[in-house]
Coordinates of C-alpha atoms (C1' of nucleotides) in Angstrom, one line a residue:
Chain A
M1 CA 0.0 0.0 0.0
T2 CA 1.4 3.4 -0.9
P3 CA 2.2 5.8 1.9
P4 CA 0.1 8.9 2.2
P5 CA 1.5 11.7 0.1
N6 CA 3.5 13.8 2.5
D7 CA 4.6 16.2 -0.2
P8 CA 2.0 18.8 -0.9
P9 CA 0.3 18.2 -4.2
S10 CA 0.9 20.4 -7.3
D11 CA -2.0 22.0 -9.0
F12 CA -2.8 25.0 -11.2
I13 CA -3.7 27.2 -8.2
R14 CA -0.5 26.5 -6.3
D15 CA 1.3 27.2 -9.6
I16 CA -0.3 30.6 -9.7
V17 CA 0.5 31.3 -6.1
A18 CA 4.1 30.2 -6.5
E19 CA 4.5 32.4 -9.5
D20 CA 3.0 35.4 -7.6
V21 CA 5.6 34.8 -4.9
R22 CA 8.4 34.4 -7.4
S23 CA 7.5 37.5 -9.3
G24 CA 7.2 39.5 -6.1
K25 CA 3.6 40.4 -6.7
H26 CA 2.9 39.2 -3.1
T27 CA 5.3 38.8 -0.3
K28 CA 2.8 37.4 2.1
I29 CA 0.1 34.9 1.0
H30 CA -3.3 35.2 2.6
T31 CA -6.2 33.0 1.7
R32 CA -9.6 32.5 3.3
F33 CA -12.3 29.9 3.9
P34 CA -15.7 31.6 3.6
P35 CA -18.6 29.3 4.6
E36 CA -22.1 30.6 4.9
P37 CA -23.4 29.7 8.4
N38 CA -26.6 28.1 7.1
G39 CA -25.7 24.4 7.5
Y40 CA -23.0 22.0 8.6
L41 CA -19.7 21.6 6.8
H42 CA -19.2 18.5 4.7
I43 CA -16.4 16.7 2.9
G44 CA -16.7 19.1 0.0
H45 CA -15.8 21.9 2.4
T46 CA -12.9 19.7 3.5
K47 CA -11.4 20.1 0.1
A48 CA -11.7 23.8 0.3
I49 CA -10.3 24.0 3.8
C50 CA -7.3 21.8 2.9
L51 CA -6.7 23.9 -0.2
N52 CA -6.8 27.2 1.5
F53 CA -5.0 26.2 4.7
G54 CA -2.6 24.0 2.7
I55 CA -1.5 26.9 0.6
A56 CA -1.2 29.2 3.6
R57 CA 0.9 26.4 5.3
E58 CA 3.1 25.8 2.3
F59 CA 3.8 29.4 1.5
G60 CA 4.1 30.6 5.1
G61 CA 1.0 32.6 4.9
L62 CA -2.3 32.9 6.7
C63 CA -5.9 31.8 6.1
N64 CA -8.9 33.5 7.5
V65 CA -12.1 31.8 8.4
R66 CA -14.9 34.1 7.4
M67 CA -18.6 33.6 7.9
D68 CA -20.3 34.8 4.7
D69 CA -23.3 36.1 6.6
T70 CA -25.0 38.5 4.3
N71 CA -28.4 36.8 4.3
P72 CA -29.8 36.9 7.9
E73 CA -32.9 35.0 7.0
K74 CA -31.0 31.8 6.4
E75 CA -28.2 31.9 8.9
E76 CA -27.9 30.9 12.6
T77 CA -25.2 30.9 15.3
E78 CA -25.6 27.2 15.8
Y79 CA -24.0 26.8 12.4
V80 CA -21.2 29.3 13.2
D81 CA -20.3 27.2 16.2
S82 CA -20.4 23.9 14.4
I83 CA -18.3 25.3 11.5
M84 CA -15.6 26.5 13.9
A85 CA -15.5 23.2 15.7
D86 CA -15.1 21.3 12.5
V87 CA -12.4 23.6 11.1
H88 CA -10.4 23.3 14.3
W89 CA -10.8 19.6 14.4
L90 CA -9.6 19.4 10.8
I91 CA -6.5 21.6 10.9
D92 CA -5.3 21.3 14.5
G93 CA -1.7 20.0 14.5
W94 CA -1.5 20.6 10.8
A95 CA -2.2 24.2 9.9
D96 CA -3.6 25.7 13.1
K97 CA -0.6 28.1 13.1
N98 CA -1.8 29.5 9.8
L99 CA -5.3 30.1 11.1
C100 CA -6.1 33.8 11.2
L101 CA -8.9 34.9 13.5
N102 CA -9.8 38.5 14.4
S103 CA -8.2 40.2 17.4
G104 CA -10.9 38.8 19.7
G105 CA -10.2 35.3 18.7
A106 CA -13.4 34.9 16.8
P107 CA -13.8 34.1 13.1
F108 CA -14.2 37.0 10.7
F109 CA -17.7 37.8 9.6
A110 CA -18.7 39.6 6.4
S111 CA -21.0 41.5 8.7
D112 CA -17.9 42.9 10.5
C113 CA -17.5 44.9 7.3
F114 CA -21.1 46.1 6.9
Q115 CA -20.1 49.7 7.7
P116 CA -17.1 50.0 5.3
I117 CA -19.0 48.1 2.7
Y118 CA -21.8 50.6 3.0
G119 CA -19.2 53.4 2.6
F120 CA -18.1 51.8 -0.6
A121 CA -21.7 51.8 -1.8
V122 CA -21.9 55.5 -1.2
Q123 CA -18.6 56.0 -3.0
L124 CA -20.0 54.1 -6.0
V125 CA -23.0 56.3 -6.1
R126 CA -20.8 59.4 -5.9
R127 CA -18.9 58.2 -8.9
G128 CA -22.1 57.7 -10.8
K129 CA -21.5 53.9 -10.8
A130 CA -24.5 52.9 -8.8
Y131 CA -28.2 53.9 -8.5
V132 CA -31.3 53.3 -6.4
C133 CA -33.9 51.4 -8.4
D134 CA -37.6 51.2 -7.5
M135 CA -38.5 48.3 -9.8
S136 CA -39.9 45.1 -8.3
A137 CA -37.9 41.9 -8.3
E138 CA -39.9 40.5 -11.2
Q139 CA -39.5 43.6 -13.3
T140 CA -35.8 43.7 -12.6
D141 CA -35.5 40.1 -13.9
E142 CA -37.5 40.9 -16.9
Y143 CA -35.5 44.0 -17.9
R144 CA -32.2 42.1 -17.3
R145 CA -33.3 39.2 -19.5
V146 CA -34.1 41.5 -22.4
G147 CA -31.2 43.9 -21.8
K148 CA -33.5 47.0 -21.1
E149 CA -32.3 49.8 -18.9
S150 CA -34.3 50.7 -15.8
S151 CA -36.1 54.0 -15.9
F152 CA -34.5 54.9 -12.6
R153 CA -31.0 54.4 -14.0
D154 CA -30.3 58.1 -14.6
R155 CA -31.4 59.5 -11.3
S156 CA -29.1 62.3 -10.1
I157 CA -26.3 61.5 -7.7
E158 CA -27.9 63.6 -5.1
E159 CA -31.2 61.8 -5.3
N160 CA -29.4 58.4 -5.2
L161 CA -27.5 59.5 -2.2
D162 CA -30.7 60.6 -0.5
L163 CA -32.6 57.4 -1.3
L164 CA -29.8 55.2 -0.3
A165 CA -29.5 56.9 3.1
R166 CA -33.3 56.5 3.5
M167 CA -33.1 52.9 2.6
K168 CA -30.5 52.4 5.3
A169 CA -32.7 54.5 7.7
G170 CA -35.5 52.0 7.3
E171 CA -38.0 54.3 5.5
F172 CA -39.0 51.7 2.9
P173 CA -40.5 48.2 3.2
D174 CA -38.7 45.0 2.1
G175 CA -38.2 44.8 -1.6
A176 CA -39.3 48.3 -2.3
R177 CA -36.0 49.5 -3.7
T178 CA -32.5 48.2 -4.4
L179 CA -29.1 49.7 -5.0
R180 CA -27.8 48.6 -8.3
A181 CA -24.4 48.9 -10.0
K182 CA -24.5 50.9 -13.2
I183 CA -22.5 48.7 -15.6
D184 CA -23.9 47.5 -19.0
M185 CA -27.4 46.3 -19.6
Q186 CA -26.3 44.9 -23.0
S187 CA -23.5 42.8 -21.6
P188 CA -23.5 39.2 -22.7
N189 CA -22.6 38.4 -19.1
M190 CA -25.8 38.7 -17.1
W191 CA -24.0 39.5 -14.0
L192 CA -22.8 42.8 -15.5
R193 CA -26.4 43.8 -16.4
D194 CA -26.7 46.3 -13.5
P195 CA -26.6 43.7 -10.7
V196 CA -28.3 44.4 -7.3
L197 CA -25.8 45.4 -4.6
Y198 CA -28.1 46.0 -1.7
R199 CA -31.6 44.8 -0.8
I200 CA -33.9 45.9 1.9
R201 CA -34.6 43.2 4.6
H202 CA -36.0 44.2 7.9
A203 CA -34.6 41.1 9.6
Q204 CA -32.8 40.3 12.8
H205 CA -29.2 39.4 12.0
H206 CA -27.5 36.8 14.3
Q207 CA -24.4 39.1 14.6
T208 CA -25.6 42.7 14.0
G209 CA -29.0 42.4 15.5
D210 CA -31.3 45.1 14.1
A211 CA -28.5 47.5 13.3
W212 CA -29.2 47.1 9.6
C213 CA -32.2 46.8 7.4
I214 CA -30.3 46.7 4.2
Y215 CA -27.9 43.9 3.4
P216 CA -25.3 43.7 0.7
L217 CA -25.4 40.8 -1.7
Y218 CA -22.7 38.2 -2.1
D219 CA -21.1 39.8 -5.1
F220 CA -20.7 43.2 -3.4
A221 CA -19.8 41.9 0.1
H222 CA -17.4 39.1 -0.9
C223 CA -14.8 41.0 -3.0
L224 CA -14.8 43.8 -0.5
S225 CA -14.4 41.5 2.5
D226 CA -11.5 39.9 0.7
Y227 CA -10.0 43.3 0.1
L228 CA -10.6 44.6 3.6
E229 CA -9.0 41.4 5.1
G230 CA -6.0 41.7 2.8
I231 CA -6.7 38.4 1.0
T232 CA -4.3 37.7 -1.9
H233 CA -6.0 34.7 -3.4
S234 CA -9.7 34.2 -3.2
L235 CA -10.4 30.6 -4.1
C236 CA -14.0 29.6 -4.9
T237 CA -15.9 27.0 -6.8
L238 CA -16.7 26.9 -10.4
E239 CA -20.2 28.4 -10.3
F240 CA -18.7 31.8 -9.4
E241 CA -16.7 31.9 -12.6
V242 CA -19.2 34.1 -14.4
H243 CA -19.2 36.4 -11.4
R244 CA -15.4 37.1 -11.7
P245 CA -15.9 40.1 -14.1
L246 CA -18.2 41.7 -11.5
Y247 CA -15.8 40.9 -8.7
E248 CA -13.1 42.7 -10.6
W249 CA -15.3 45.6 -11.8
I250 CA -16.3 46.4 -8.2
L251 CA -12.7 46.4 -6.9
Q252 CA -11.4 48.4 -9.9
T253 CA -14.2 50.9 -10.0
L254 CA -13.7 51.9 -6.3
D255 CA -10.7 53.9 -5.2
L256 CA -8.7 51.2 -3.4
P257 CA -5.1 51.9 -2.5
N258 CA -4.0 48.4 -1.4
E259 CA -3.3 45.3 -3.4
L260 CA -6.4 43.7 -4.9
P261 CA -7.3 40.1 -4.3
Q262 CA -7.5 37.6 -7.2
Q263 CA -10.4 35.2 -7.6
I264 CA -9.6 31.7 -8.9
E265 CA -12.1 29.0 -9.3
F266 CA -11.8 25.2 -8.9
A267 CA -14.2 22.3 -9.1
R268 CA -16.2 21.3 -6.1
L269 CA -16.0 17.7 -4.8
N270 CA -18.7 15.2 -5.7
L271 CA -18.6 11.7 -4.2
T272 CA -20.5 8.6 -5.4
Y273 CA -23.3 7.1 -3.3
T274 CA -23.9 10.4 -1.4
V275 CA -25.2 13.9 -1.8
M276 CA -23.3 17.0 -1.1
S277 CA -25.6 20.0 -1.3
K278 CA -26.4 21.6 2.0
R279 CA -30.1 21.9 0.9
K280 CA -30.4 18.1 0.4
L281 CA -28.4 17.3 3.6
K282 CA -30.7 19.6 5.5
Q283 CA -33.7 17.9 4.0
L284 CA -32.5 14.5 5.2
V285 CA -32.0 15.9 8.7
D286 CA -35.2 17.9 8.8
D287 CA -37.3 14.9 7.5
G288 CA -35.8 12.6 10.1
L289 CA -34.4 10.3 7.5
V290 CA -31.1 10.4 9.4
G291 CA -30.3 11.0 13.0
G292 CA -29.0 14.5 12.7
W293 CA -26.3 16.5 11.1
D294 CA -23.7 14.2 12.7
D295 CA -25.3 11.0 11.6
P296 CA -22.4 8.8 10.6
R297 CA -23.9 8.0 7.3
L298 CA -23.8 11.7 6.2
P299 CA -20.7 13.2 4.4
T300 CA -20.7 16.0 6.9
I301 CA -17.5 16.5 8.8
S302 CA -19.3 15.9 12.1
G303 CA -20.9 12.8 10.7
M304 CA -17.7 11.3 9.4
R305 CA -15.9 12.2 12.7
R306 CA -18.6 10.3 14.6
R307 CA -18.3 7.4 12.2
G308 CA -14.6 7.3 13.1
V309 CA -12.9 9.0 10.2
T310 CA -9.9 11.0 11.4
A311 CA -8.8 14.5 10.4
S312 CA -5.6 13.1 9.0
V313 CA -7.5 10.7 6.7
L314 CA -9.5 13.6 5.4
R315 CA -6.4 15.6 4.7
D316 CA -4.8 12.7 3.0
F317 CA -7.9 12.2 0.9
S318 CA -8.0 15.9 -0.1
Y319 CA -4.4 15.7 -1.3
R320 CA -5.1 12.5 -3.3
I321 CA -8.0 13.9 -5.2
G322 CA -6.3 17.0 -6.5
I323 CA -7.6 20.4 -7.7
T324 CA -8.8 21.0 -11.2
K325 CA -11.5 22.8 -13.1
Y326 CA -13.2 19.6 -14.3
P327 CA -16.4 18.9 -12.4
S328 CA -15.6 15.3 -11.5
L329 CA -17.4 12.6 -9.6
T330 CA -14.9 10.8 -7.3
E331 CA -15.6 7.2 -6.3
V332 CA -16.0 6.7 -2.6
D333 CA -13.5 3.9 -2.9
A334 CA -10.8 6.5 -2.9
L335 CA -12.1 7.7 0.5
E336 CA -12.4 4.2 1.8
H337 CA -8.9 3.5 0.6
A338 CA -7.5 6.5 2.5
I339 CA -9.3 5.3 5.7
R340 CA -7.9 1.7 5.3
A341 CA -4.4 2.9 4.5
E342 CA -4.2 4.9 7.7
F343 CA -6.1 2.5 10.0
N344 CA -4.1 -0.5 8.8
Q345 CA -1.1 1.2 10.3
S346 CA -2.6 2.5 13.5
A347 CA -5.7 0.5 14.5
L348 CA -5.5 -2.0 17.4
R349 CA -6.6 -5.5 16.5
R350 CA -9.3 -7.0 18.6
L351 CA -11.5 -10.1 18.5
A352 CA -15.2 -9.6 18.3
V353 CA -18.1 -11.6 16.9
L354 CA -20.9 -9.7 15.3
R355 CA -23.3 -12.6 14.7
P356 CA -22.5 -15.2 17.3
L357 CA -22.7 -19.0 16.8
K358 CA -22.0 -21.1 19.8
V359 CA -19.2 -23.6 19.7
T360 CA -18.5 -26.2 22.4
L361 CA -15.1 -27.9 22.5
T362 CA -16.1 -31.3 23.8
N363 CA -12.6 -32.4 24.7
Y364 CA -11.6 -29.2 26.5
P365 CA -12.0 -29.3 30.3
E366 CA -15.0 -27.6 31.8
G367 CA -14.1 -24.6 34.0
K368 CA -10.7 -24.2 32.5
T369 CA -9.5 -20.8 31.3
E370 CA -6.3 -20.1 29.4
E371 CA -4.9 -16.7 28.7
L372 CA -3.7 -16.6 25.1
D373 CA -1.2 -14.1 23.7
A374 CA -2.6 -11.8 21.0
I375 CA -0.7 -9.3 19.0
N376 CA -2.2 -5.7 19.1
N377 CA -1.0 -4.6 15.7
P378 CA 1.1 -6.7 13.3
E379 CA 2.0 -3.5 11.5
D380 CA 3.4 -1.8 14.6
H381 CA 5.4 -4.0 17.0
S382 CA 5.6 -1.2 19.6
A383 CA 1.8 -1.7 20.1
G384 CA 2.7 -4.9 22.0
S385 CA 0.4 -7.7 22.9
R386 CA -2.4 -8.6 25.3
K387 CA -4.0 -11.7 26.9
V388 CA -7.3 -13.1 25.6
P389 CA -9.2 -15.7 27.6
F390 CA -10.0 -19.0 26.1
S391 CA -12.4 -21.7 27.4
R392 CA -14.6 -24.6 26.5
E393 CA -17.5 -22.6 25.2
L394 CA -16.9 -20.0 22.5
Y395 CA -18.7 -17.9 19.9
I396 CA -17.6 -17.8 16.3
E397 CA -19.1 -15.8 13.4
E398 CA -22.1 -17.4 11.8
A399 CA -20.6 -16.8 8.4
D400 CA -17.5 -18.8 9.4
F401 CA -19.5 -22.0 9.3
M402 CA -21.3 -23.6 6.3
E403 CA -23.1 -26.9 6.6
T404 CA -22.9 -27.4 2.9
P405 CA -19.9 -25.4 1.9
V406 CA -19.6 -23.7 -1.5
P407 CA -16.4 -24.3 -3.6
K408 CA -13.3 -22.6 -2.3
Y409 CA -14.8 -22.1 1.1
Y410 CA -12.1 -22.8 3.6
R411 CA -13.6 -21.9 6.9
L412 CA -15.4 -24.4 9.2
K413 CA -17.6 -27.2 7.8
P414 CA -18.8 -30.5 9.1
G415 CA -15.8 -32.8 9.6
G416 CA -13.5 -29.9 8.6
E417 CA -10.8 -28.1 10.5
V418 CA -10.0 -24.5 11.1
R419 CA -7.6 -22.6 13.3
L420 CA -8.9 -20.3 16.0
K421 CA -6.7 -17.3 15.9
Y422 CA -4.1 -17.4 18.6
G423 CA -5.6 -20.7 19.8
Y424 CA -6.1 -24.2 18.7
I425 CA -7.1 -26.0 15.5
I426 CA -10.6 -27.3 15.9
K427 CA -12.7 -29.9 14.0
C428 CA -16.4 -29.8 13.7
D429 CA -18.0 -33.1 14.8
E430 CA -21.6 -32.3 15.2
V431 CA -24.2 -29.6 14.2
L432 CA -27.0 -28.9 16.6
K433 CA -30.3 -27.4 15.3
D434 CA -33.5 -26.2 16.9
S435 CA -36.9 -27.4 15.9
L436 CA -37.0 -25.0 13.0
G437 CA -33.8 -26.4 11.6
K438 CA -31.7 -23.4 12.5
I439 CA -28.2 -24.1 13.5
V440 CA -27.8 -23.2 17.2
E441 CA -24.5 -24.9 18.2
L442 CA -21.5 -26.6 16.9
R443 CA -19.8 -29.4 18.9
C444 CA -16.1 -29.5 18.0
T445 CA -12.9 -31.1 19.3
A446 CA -9.7 -29.2 19.6
D447 CA -6.3 -30.5 18.6
L448 CA -4.7 -29.8 22.0
E449 CA -1.2 -30.1 20.4
S450 CA -1.8 -27.3 18.0
K451 CA -1.9 -24.4 20.4
S452 CA -0.5 -21.2 18.9
G453 CA 3.0 -20.5 19.9
G454 CA 3.5 -24.0 21.2
P455 CA 6.1 -26.6 20.1
N456 CA 3.7 -28.3 17.7
S457 CA 1.8 -25.3 16.5
N458 CA 3.1 -25.4 12.9
R459 CA 0.5 -27.7 11.5
K460 CA -1.2 -25.8 8.6
V461 CA -4.9 -25.6 8.0
K462 CA -6.3 -23.4 5.3
G463 CA -8.5 -21.2 7.4
T464 CA -8.1 -19.1 10.5
I465 CA -11.1 -17.5 12.2
H466 CA -11.8 -15.2 15.1
W467 CA -13.7 -16.1 18.2
V468 CA -14.6 -15.0 21.7
S469 CA -14.9 -17.0 24.9
A470 CA -18.5 -17.1 25.8
A471 CA -18.1 -16.8 29.6
H472 CA -15.8 -13.8 29.2
A473 CA -17.5 -12.0 26.4
L474 CA -18.5 -8.4 26.7
E475 CA -21.8 -7.4 25.0
A476 CA -21.7 -4.4 22.8
E477 CA -24.0 -2.6 20.4
V478 CA -22.4 -2.4 17.0
R479 CA -23.8 0.0 14.4
L480 CA -23.0 -1.3 10.9
Y481 CA -23.1 1.6 8.5
D482 CA -23.3 1.3 4.8
R483 CA -23.7 3.6 1.9
L484 CA -26.5 6.1 2.3
F485 CA -27.8 5.6 -1.3
T486 CA -28.1 2.7 -3.6
V487 CA -27.0 4.5 -6.7
P488 CA -23.7 6.1 -7.5
D489 CA -25.2 9.4 -8.4
P490 CA -28.4 10.1 -6.5
D491 CA -28.3 13.7 -7.9
A492 CA -28.5 12.5 -11.5
G493 CA -32.3 12.7 -11.7
G494 CA -35.5 11.9 -9.9
D495 CA -36.2 12.3 -6.2
F496 CA -32.9 11.7 -4.6
K497 CA -34.7 10.4 -1.4
S498 CA -36.1 7.5 -3.4
F499 CA -32.6 6.1 -3.8
L500 CA -31.9 6.0 0.0
N501 CA -30.4 2.7 1.0
P502 CA -32.8 0.9 3.4
H503 CA -29.9 -1.0 4.8
S504 CA -27.6 1.9 5.4
L505 CA -27.7 1.1 9.2
E506 CA -27.9 -2.3 10.8
I507 CA -27.5 -2.7 14.5
V508 CA -26.3 -5.9 16.0
R509 CA -25.4 -7.2 19.5
A510 CA -21.9 -8.3 19.4
K511 CA -19.7 -10.5 21.6
C512 CA -16.4 -8.8 22.3
E513 CA -13.1 -9.8 23.9
P514 CA -12.8 -8.4 27.5
S515 CA -10.0 -5.9 26.6
L516 CA -12.5 -3.9 24.7
G517 CA -14.0 -2.9 28.0
D518 CA -11.6 0.0 28.2
A519 CA -11.8 1.1 24.6
K520 CA -11.0 4.7 24.1
P521 CA -12.8 7.2 21.9
E522 CA -9.6 8.5 20.4
L523 CA -8.4 5.1 19.3
R524 CA -9.4 3.0 16.3
Y525 CA -10.0 -0.7 16.4
Q526 CA -9.9 -3.4 13.9
F527 CA -12.2 -6.3 14.7
E528 CA -10.1 -8.9 13.0
R529 CA -11.3 -10.1 9.7
L530 CA -14.2 -7.7 9.8
A531 CA -13.8 -4.0 9.8
Y532 CA -12.5 -0.8 11.5
F533 CA -14.5 0.6 14.4
A534 CA -14.6 3.6 16.6
L535 CA -16.5 4.2 19.9
D536 CA -19.7 6.2 19.5
P537 CA -20.3 9.1 21.8
D538 CA -23.4 7.2 23.0
S539 CA -21.1 4.6 24.5
Q540 CA -21.2 4.2 28.3
P541 CA -18.7 2.3 30.5
N542 CA -21.1 -0.6 30.8
E543 CA -22.9 -0.2 27.5
L544 CA -20.4 -0.1 24.7
V545 CA -21.4 1.3 21.3
F546 CA -19.2 0.9 18.3
N547 CA -19.6 2.4 14.9
R548 CA -18.2 0.6 11.8
T549 CA -16.1 3.1 10.0
V550 CA -15.3 1.0 7.0
T551 CA -15.1 -2.8 6.3
L552 CA -11.9 -4.5 5.6
R553 CA -11.3 -5.3 1.9
D554 CA -13.2 -8.6 1.4
T555 CA -12.0 -10.6 -1.6
W556 CA -13.9 -13.6 -0.4
A557 CA -17.2 -11.7 -0.7
K558 CA -16.2 -11.0 -4.3
E559 CA -15.3 -14.6 -4.9
A560 CA -18.5 -15.9 -3.2
K561 CA -20.6 -13.8 -5.6
K562 CA -19.2 -15.6 -8.6
Chain B
rU1 C1' -31.0 30.8 -26.4
rG2 C1' -26.8 33.9 -24.7
rC3 C1' -22.3 33.9 -22.0
rC4 C1' -18.4 31.4 -19.3
rU5 C1' -15.6 27.0 -18.4
rC6 C1' -14.0 22.1 -19.0
rG7 C1' -12.9 17.3 -22.1
rU8 C1' -6.2 12.3 -20.7
rG9 C1' -7.8 4.4 -19.1
rG10 C1' -13.9 2.4 -15.4
rU11 C1' -12.7 6.7 -11.6
rG12 C1' -9.4 10.7 -9.7
rU13 C1' -5.2 13.0 -11.6
rA14 C1' 0.3 14.1 -13.9
rA15 C1' 2.8 16.2 -18.2
rU16 C1' 4.2 23.4 -18.7
rG17 C1' 6.3 21.8 -27.4
rG18 C1' 10.3 16.3 -26.7
rU19 C1' 9.3 8.2 -24.6
rA20 C1' 1.6 9.5 -22.0
rG21 C1' 3.1 8.4 -15.9
rC22 C1' 0.8 7.8 -10.8
rA23 C1' -3.2 6.5 -7.5
rC24 C1' -8.0 4.1 -6.8
rG25 C1' -10.8 0.2 -9.0
rA26 C1' -10.7 -4.4 -11.8
rG27 C1' -8.1 -9.2 -13.1
rA28 C1' -4.0 -12.9 -12.3
rG29 C1' -0.3 -14.9 -9.2
rA30 C1' 3.0 -15.2 -4.6
rU31 C1' 2.7 -15.1 0.5
rU32 C1' -0.1 -15.2 5.0
rC33 C1' -2.2 -18.0 12.2
rU34 C1' -6.8 -11.7 9.5
rG35 C1' -9.9 -14.5 2.4
rG36 C1' -6.6 -8.3 6.0
rA37 C1' -1.8 -6.4 5.0
rU38 C1' 2.4 -7.0 1.8
rC39 C1' 4.8 -8.2 -3.0
rU40 C1' 4.8 -9.2 -8.5
rC41 C1' 2.4 -8.9 -13.0
rU42 C1' -1.8 -7.6 -16.4
rU43 C1' -5.6 -4.7 -18.6
rU44 C1' -7.8 -0.2 -20.4
rG45 C1' -6.7 6.5 -22.2
rC46 C1' -5.0 12.0 -24.9
rC47 C1' -13.5 13.9 -27.6
rA48 C1' -13.1 14.5 -33.3
rA49 C1' -11.2 16.7 -37.7
rG50 C1' -8.0 20.1 -39.8
rG51 C1' -3.8 23.5 -39.1
rU52 C1' 1.3 25.5 -37.1
rU53 C1' 5.9 22.7 -36.0
rC54 C1' 11.6 18.6 -37.0
rG55 C1' 8.1 17.2 -33.2
rA56 C1' 1.3 18.6 -30.4
rG57 C1' -2.2 15.7 -24.8
rU58 C1' 0.0 20.7 -24.7
rC59 C1' -0.5 26.2 -29.5
rC60 C1' -4.5 27.8 -33.4
rU61 C1' -9.4 26.9 -36.0
rU62 C1' -13.9 24.4 -36.4
rG63 C1' -17.1 20.7 -34.8
rC64 C1' -19.0 17.5 -30.9
rG65 C1' -19.9 16.5 -25.8
rA66 C1' -20.3 17.9 -20.6
rG67 C1' -20.9 21.4 -16.6
rG68 C1' -22.0 26.3 -14.7
rC69 C1' -24.6 31.0 -14.8
rA70 C1' -29.1 33.9 -16.4
rG71 C1' -32.1 35.2 -7.4
rC72 C1' -33.4 41.3 -4.3
rC73 C1' -29.4 33.0 -2.4
rA74 C1' -24.3 32.0 -1.5

RNA sequence: UGCCUCGUGGUGUAAUGGUAGCACGAGAGAUUCUGGAUCUCUUUGCCAAGGUUCGAGUCCUUGCGAGGCAGCCA
């Protein structure tokens, strides 16, 4: 397996930044991550965070976190808090030194700049580059479509100044007027057809309260926030490409003495078998189709964290997928590979049986217990070993026995032999069933000479399976997560909710080896031959709850399908 | 429809006018007290057609295809 790429990736944006440093255009690189606080962050944001903080880190610069909070009707402080928690979690120990907050230690807010932004609006009016328009939203749309100029376009500067001040003073109801840039109603780029800069909204804002009743739109606020914060490279997703001429027009039309930021667009992340839009994620949450924003099936950062994915895995993944302008659809396999690559190195191995089948060793003394040596991590000898109790009555995995085995099956079968990991080779003598014909117990004999580590342990059998001593087993709730959707691209068409995977969560009662009793939330566990698991926050000292992060690769499952 | 952008194996990417490489996936084998991991090998690609050039994935033109935008959302 290839090691995670330690070297920062190369891409067209880093090339531009490097050239700007080389040419002396910038001496200090300053990026920003500008989420709107109207939902939780997801793995798509991870890509943006790793890009912006990665660049800051590589070029010795800074990266601001800025809440893009120009629409008070959709935004809440709950989201501000969750966003900050997720960003910290993702960058701590990696780029936390490049994180730039305001002097009070809080993130930046576009709303911090409402006053200067308003000042720039006044400046635009004074320069004859903006005007107050009384048309309705519908009429504005209509005129823009056909390229017709508003009848209010040629108001005098004095009248515009007066009306803008009265808009700000709250003299007009919502939607009554707007401030518009005066650019070019014939422009082939719709965003240059006198775009709206300010709208009237008598709404409480989560940061500014009722200080304002007019709010700048994204296009006006974003470029100016970038400028005011001293951003050098403003990296955004592809849908803002057509806005770039407006971004540049605003900055160039104003009298701005400092260096201007440069907007560069890149493709957002799409992942198979999931959805990434905040609107759709919110719908799943609001409709109760998942447990919340941190449901481990969701691609939210909080959901993946709960599922057991680590920040380093997410960063590794972000580096692997690269940055381009091609709107791609990345297979989840790449994410799962990143998880397995890290966890194979770091996870502690444990024995646990998800679907128990009882096994009695008829030739093993009743009441006897042995403590067997088990290796904690074959990839990391410093992880040491532990003792696992072994006794006459055990549980093995239901799937590790077949009464009528299929070809190439080399686990336990009637009359067949298999090795119990770290223990003995056993042979199945008898299959016990209940009145319905369901297998309830296996009676086996152990080859007492074959004990692992013993002098005669080198006899080979084809299969080795995991097990747990019945008397010593710990019960645990194990949540088995699978893909949220049954189709690779639930966005492709139709109602995405109709593609939800009904089996995306299965809960089982598992039997675990005793050492799992002091499982720690910060550690990852591999239940041998099964999957990687992490403790869920629901877990209690006497009621363990594990989440399956990702299964092990299973070439037998593939073989069995043939 | 207009405008903008983008087309490299199944997927994600590299190449900066000079042998199309890497990763994921898939397939085959070796090995294994995890059907894991590891190792080896294999498969499949420059959207098309012209042009410039000694030489084009790269530059130009045209065509085709895909995505985005056309909110007083971001």
